[in-house]
Coordinates of C-alpha atoms in Angstrom, one line a residue:
M190 CA 84.6 115.3 95.5
A191 CA 86.8 112.6 94.2
R192 CA 86.5 112.1 90.7
A193 CA 86.6 108.1 89.0
R194 CA 88.5 108.4 86.8
N195 CA 88.9 105.2 83.6
K196 CA 92.2 103.3 83.5
R197 CA 93.7 104.6 80.4
S198 CA 97.2 103.1 78.4
D199 CA 100.4 102.8 80.3
D200 CA 102.3 105.6 78.2
G201 CA 104.2 107.7 80.5
R202 CA 104.9 110.2 78.4
D203 CA 100.6 110.9 77.6
G204 CA 99.6 110.3 81.2
R205 CA 102.8 112.8 82.7
D206 CA 102.4 115.3 79.9
G207 CA 98.3 115.3 79.7
R208 CA 98.4 116.1 83.5
D209 CA 101.3 117.6 84.4
A210 CA 99.4 120.1 82.1
A211 CA 96.0 120.0 83.0
Q212 CA 98.3 120.5 86.4
G213 CA 99.1 123.9 85.1
R214 CA 95.9 125.3 83.6
A215 CA 94.5 124.9 87.0
A216 CA 97.0 126.3 88.4
R217 CA 96.6 128.8 86.3
R218 CA 93.1 129.3 86.6
G219 CA 93.5 129.5 91.0
Q220 CA 91.7 125.8 90.7
A221 CA 93.4 122.9 92.7
A222 CA 94.0 119.8 91.2
E223 CA 91.6 116.6 90.9
A224 CA 91.4 113.5 92.8
V225 CA 93.0 110.1 91.4
V226 CA 90.5 107.1 92.2
E227 CA 90.9 103.8 90.7
A228 CA 90.7 100.5 92.0
V229 CA 92.9 98.3 92.1
D230 CA 94.0 94.5 93.5
G231 CA 93.9 95.9 97.3
G232 CA 90.8 97.8 97.3
L233 CA 90.1 101.2 95.9
A234 CA 92.7 103.3 95.5
E235 CA 93.1 107.3 95.7
L236 CA 95.4 109.6 94.5
M237 CA 94.6 113.2 97.0
P238 CA 96.4 116.8 95.9
D239 CA 97.5 117.8 99.4
R240 CA 96.5 121.4 99.0
D241 CA 99.4 122.7 100.2
R242 CA 101.3 121.4 98.2
A243 CA 101.7 122.1 94.0
R244 CA 102.4 118.0 93.0
A245 CA 102.0 116.3 95.8
W246 CA 99.3 113.8 96.0
T247 CA 98.0 111.6 99.3
L248 CA 97.6 107.6 98.8
L249 CA 94.1 106.0 100.3
I250 CA 93.2 102.4 99.6
D251 CA 89.9 102.6 100.7
G252 CA 90.2 104.7 102.5
A253 CA 93.4 104.1 104.6
P254 CA 95.9 106.4 104.3
Q255 CA 99.5 104.7 103.1
S256 CA 102.0 107.0 101.7
H257 CA 102.8 110.8 100.5
V258 CA 104.3 111.8 98.1
D259 CA 105.6 115.1 96.5
L260 CA 106.8 115.1 92.8
D261 CA 108.5 118.0 93.6
N262 CA 110.8 117.5 96.8
P263 CA 111.3 113.3 96.7
G264 CA 113.4 114.3 99.8
Y265 CA 110.0 115.6 102.3
L266 CA 108.4 112.9 104.1
N267 CA 105.3 113.9 105.1
F268 CA 104.0 110.7 107.8
E269 CA 104.9 110.7 110.7
Y270 CA 106.0 106.9 109.9
Q271 CA 108.5 107.6 107.2
R272 CA 110.1 110.5 108.7
R273 CA 111.9 107.7 110.8
L274 CA 111.7 105.1 107.9
G275 CA 113.6 108.0 106.5
H276 CA 115.9 108.2 109.6
V277 CA 117.0 104.8 109.1
I278 CA 117.6 105.6 105.3
D279 CA 119.9 108.1 106.4
L280 CA 121.8 106.9 108.8
V281 CA 122.5 102.9 107.1
A282 CA 125.5 104.5 105.8
P283 CA 127.5 107.6 105.3
P284 CA 125.7 110.7 104.3
G285 CA 125.5 110.4 100.3
K286 CA 126.4 107.1 100.0
P287 CA 124.8 104.3 97.3
V288 CA 123.6 101.5 99.3
H289 CA 121.4 97.8 98.0
A290 CA 117.6 98.5 99.1
V291 CA 115.0 95.9 99.3
H292 CA 110.9 97.9 100.5
L293 CA 108.8 95.1 101.0
G294 CA 105.8 97.0 99.7
G295 CA 106.1 100.2 97.6
G296 CA 102.9 101.9 98.1
A297 CA 103.3 105.3 96.3
L298 CA 106.9 104.6 96.1
T299 CA 107.1 107.3 98.5
L300 CA 110.8 105.6 100.7
A301 CA 112.4 104.4 97.2
R302 CA 112.2 107.5 95.9
Y303 CA 112.9 110.1 99.2
T304 CA 116.4 106.9 98.9
A305 CA 117.3 107.9 95.5
A306 CA 117.3 111.4 96.2
T307 CA 119.2 111.4 99.1
R308 CA 122.1 108.8 97.8
P309 CA 122.1 109.1 94.4
R310 CA 123.2 105.8 92.5
S311 CA 121.5 103.3 94.9
T312 CA 120.5 100.2 93.6
Q313 CA 116.6 100.0 94.9
Q314 CA 113.9 97.0 95.0
V315 CA 110.4 97.1 95.5
V316 CA 108.4 94.8 95.9
E317 CA 104.5 95.7 95.2
R318 CA 101.9 92.6 95.1
D319 CA 99.5 94.8 93.9
A320 CA 99.9 95.1 90.0
A321 CA 97.1 97.0 89.6
L322 CA 98.5 100.1 92.1
V323 CA 102.1 99.5 90.5
Q324 CA 100.3 100.6 87.0
L325 CA 98.5 103.3 88.6
V326 CA 101.8 105.1 91.1
R327 CA 103.6 104.4 88.1
R328 CA 101.4 106.5 85.4
E329 CA 99.9 109.0 87.4
L330 CA 103.4 110.1 89.6
P331 CA 106.5 108.6 87.0
L332 CA 109.6 107.3 88.9
D333 CA 112.7 110.0 87.7
P334 CA 114.0 108.0 84.9
G335 CA 118.0 108.1 86.2
A336 CA 116.5 106.1 89.5
R337 CA 117.6 102.2 89.9
I338 CA 115.0 101.3 91.4
R339 CA 112.7 98.3 90.4
V340 CA 109.9 97.2 91.1
R341 CA 108.0 93.6 91.0
S342 CA 104.9 92.5 91.7
V343 CA 104.4 89.7 93.6
D344 CA 104.2 88.3 97.3
A345 CA 106.8 90.1 99.6
R346 CA 108.0 86.9 100.6
E347 CA 108.2 85.3 97.0
G348 CA 110.6 88.9 96.1
L349 CA 112.4 88.4 99.2
A350 CA 113.7 84.9 98.4
K351 CA 114.8 86.3 95.7
V352 CA 117.3 88.6 96.7
P353 CA 120.9 87.5 97.0
D354 CA 122.0 86.4 100.6
G355 CA 123.8 89.9 102.1
W356 CA 122.6 91.8 99.3
A357 CA 121.2 94.4 100.9
D358 CA 122.1 97.5 103.5
L359 CA 119.4 98.2 104.1
V360 CA 115.3 96.1 103.9
I361 CA 112.2 97.9 104.2
A362 CA 109.0 96.3 105.8
D363 CA 106.1 98.7 105.5
V364 CA 102.9 96.1 104.0
F365 CA 99.8 96.6 105.4
S366 CA 96.6 94.6 102.7
G367 CA 93.9 96.9 104.0
A368 CA 94.9 98.5 107.2
R369 CA 97.1 95.0 108.3
T370 CA 100.2 93.7 107.9
P371 CA 100.0 90.0 106.9
A372 CA 99.7 87.4 108.9
H373 CA 103.0 85.6 106.8
L374 CA 104.8 88.8 107.3
T375 CA 104.9 89.0 111.3
S376 CA 107.3 85.3 111.9
V377 CA 110.7 84.4 112.0
E378 CA 110.4 82.3 109.0
F379 CA 109.7 86.1 107.4
L380 CA 113.0 87.7 109.5
T381 CA 115.5 84.9 109.3
D382 CA 114.8 85.4 105.6
V383 CA 115.5 89.1 106.2
R384 CA 118.6 88.4 108.2
R385 CA 119.6 85.7 104.6
A386 CA 119.2 88.7 103.1
V387 CA 120.1 91.9 105.0
G388 CA 125.1 92.5 104.9
P389 CA 126.9 91.7 108.0
D390 CA 126.3 95.5 109.1
G391 CA 123.2 96.4 107.4
M392 CA 119.8 97.0 108.6
Y393 CA 116.3 96.0 108.6
A394 CA 113.3 98.5 109.7
A395 CA 109.4 97.6 110.0
N396 CA 106.4 100.0 109.9
L397 CA 104.3 98.3 112.0
A398 CA 100.7 99.5 113.4
D399 CA 99.0 98.6 116.9
G400 CA 97.2 99.6 119.9
P401 CA 96.2 98.9 123.6
P402 CA 97.6 96.3 124.3
L403 CA 99.7 95.8 122.4
A404 CA 100.5 92.5 122.4
H405 CA 101.2 92.6 118.2
L406 CA 103.8 94.9 119.2
R407 CA 105.2 93.5 121.7
G408 CA 104.6 89.8 120.1
Q409 CA 106.5 91.2 116.9
I410 CA 110.1 93.1 119.2
A411 CA 109.8 88.9 120.7
T412 CA 110.3 87.2 117.0
A413 CA 112.6 90.2 116.4
A414 CA 114.6 90.2 118.7
A415 CA 114.8 85.4 117.8
V416 CA 117.1 87.3 115.0
F417 CA 118.3 90.2 115.2
P418 CA 121.2 91.1 118.1
E419 CA 120.4 93.9 117.9
L420 CA 117.4 96.4 118.2
A421 CA 115.1 99.9 118.5
L422 CA 112.2 101.5 118.5
I423 CA 111.0 104.2 117.5
A424 CA 107.5 105.6 118.2
D425 CA 105.1 108.0 120.1
P426 CA 105.5 107.6 124.1
T427 CA 101.2 107.7 123.6
V428 CA 101.8 104.9 121.8
L429 CA 104.5 102.7 123.6
R430 CA 101.7 103.9 127.0
G431 CA 99.1 102.0 125.1
K432 CA 96.7 105.7 125.1
R433 CA 96.0 105.5 121.1
F434 CA 96.6 102.9 118.2
G435 CA 99.5 103.9 116.1
N436 CA 102.4 103.3 113.9
A437 CA 105.7 102.3 115.4
V438 CA 109.3 100.9 113.9
L439 CA 111.2 98.6 114.8
V440 CA 114.6 98.2 113.7
G441 CA 116.9 95.7 113.6
S442 CA 120.8 95.0 112.4
G443 CA 123.5 92.3 113.0
R444 CA 126.0 95.4 114.9
P445 CA 125.0 98.0 117.0
L446 CA 122.9 100.7 116.6
P447 CA 123.5 104.6 115.9
L448 CA 120.6 105.0 119.3
A449 CA 122.3 108.3 119.9
E450 CA 121.6 109.6 116.8
L451 CA 118.0 108.0 116.5
T452 CA 116.9 109.0 119.7
R453 CA 118.0 112.9 118.1
R454 CA 115.8 112.8 115.3
A455 CA 113.1 111.7 116.6
A456 CA 113.0 113.7 119.8
S457 CA 113.5 116.7 116.5
D458 CA 110.2 115.3 114.6
P459 CA 107.3 117.7 114.3
H460 CA 105.7 115.0 116.4
P461 CA 108.4 113.6 118.6
G462 CA 109.2 109.7 119.3
R463 CA 110.4 108.0 121.8
V464 CA 113.6 105.2 121.0
E465 CA 113.6 102.0 123.4
H466 CA 116.1 99.6 123.7
G467 CA 118.1 97.7 126.2
R468 CA 116.8 96.9 128.7
E469 CA 114.0 99.3 128.5
L470 CA 112.9 97.2 125.4
A471 CA 113.4 94.1 126.8
D472 CA 110.7 94.8 130.1
F473 CA 108.4 96.7 127.3
T474 CA 108.4 93.7 125.3
G475 CA 107.1 92.4 128.6
G476 CA 107.8 88.4 128.1
A477 CA 105.8 88.2 124.8
I478 CA 107.2 85.3 122.9
P479 CA 108.2 84.7 119.3
V480 CA 106.0 84.4 116.6
T481 CA 106.4 81.4 114.1
D482 CA 104.4 80.8 110.7
A483 CA 101.6 77.7 112.2
V484 CA 100.1 80.7 114.9
A485 CA 101.1 83.6 112.7
V486 CA 98.4 86.3 112.6
A487 CA 97.6 90.0 110.8
S488 CA 98.0 93.1 112.4
P489 CA 94.8 94.4 114.5
A490 CA 92.5 96.7 112.3
P491 CA 92.3 100.3 113.3
P492 CA 89.7 101.6 115.0
P493 CA 87.3 103.4 112.6
S494 CA 88.4 106.6 113.9
V495 CA 92.0 106.9 113.3
F496 CA 91.0 107.8 110.1
R497 CA 89.1 110.4 111.3

């Protein structure tokens, strides 16, 4: 059972050393690390230890899984949608080349850690509105001090507006309020500002969640198509057929996407995904129209069975 813990002083050394020492003692006694439960701005945050990996944790907000982090191996991505976003990170530039990345939505900073591990010397900005969550993650799951990761606790659109024109090689949107993407991050106006921030050879990738009849997903594809000339969608085939609620990763760019390699990587995942693009993606969109700020709504709430 999770044990609630009071907030401590945000002293990186005391929090980290105390936790690591406690984990070490627990390991020597054959005991598991304890969960950390704490109220944050967005609800009740839980850091649950991974019983199969010594220093790995899953972050949940109000019971909804948000991120998984392995502090010993930040190149390991456990969640299906994070692996698909990891493929985009891998393919946005030649292997190992540093990039400028913007992460809208931070969670446990999983993808920023992954980028720092796989592309050393990258410069990254993370925009995470929940300041209390940022403090919790920094304290309990400390970043590599050598990573060039700046975290700003502001709204995603406010943080994006401060990114210089063309600065980013990659913008990743993974913003959820509870289990829903806020309405103001689903519009043409929002994606127009993303396109402004992304360099001519850069990419945009968004984690989207939807279920039957997939009206939100189709609308988001139409919205992205109004801004980016090149698009691809990565998802589980059962999600694309409207058989269940799930995640899909939408990728946009001003240049041709590495479709063959995206397809190969998605197909070789533990839970294989399918890549749709071109005419097939347009057909899937089914006549949906772009979403503007005036009519935008939050993504649909997942059914309770999703998190059981």
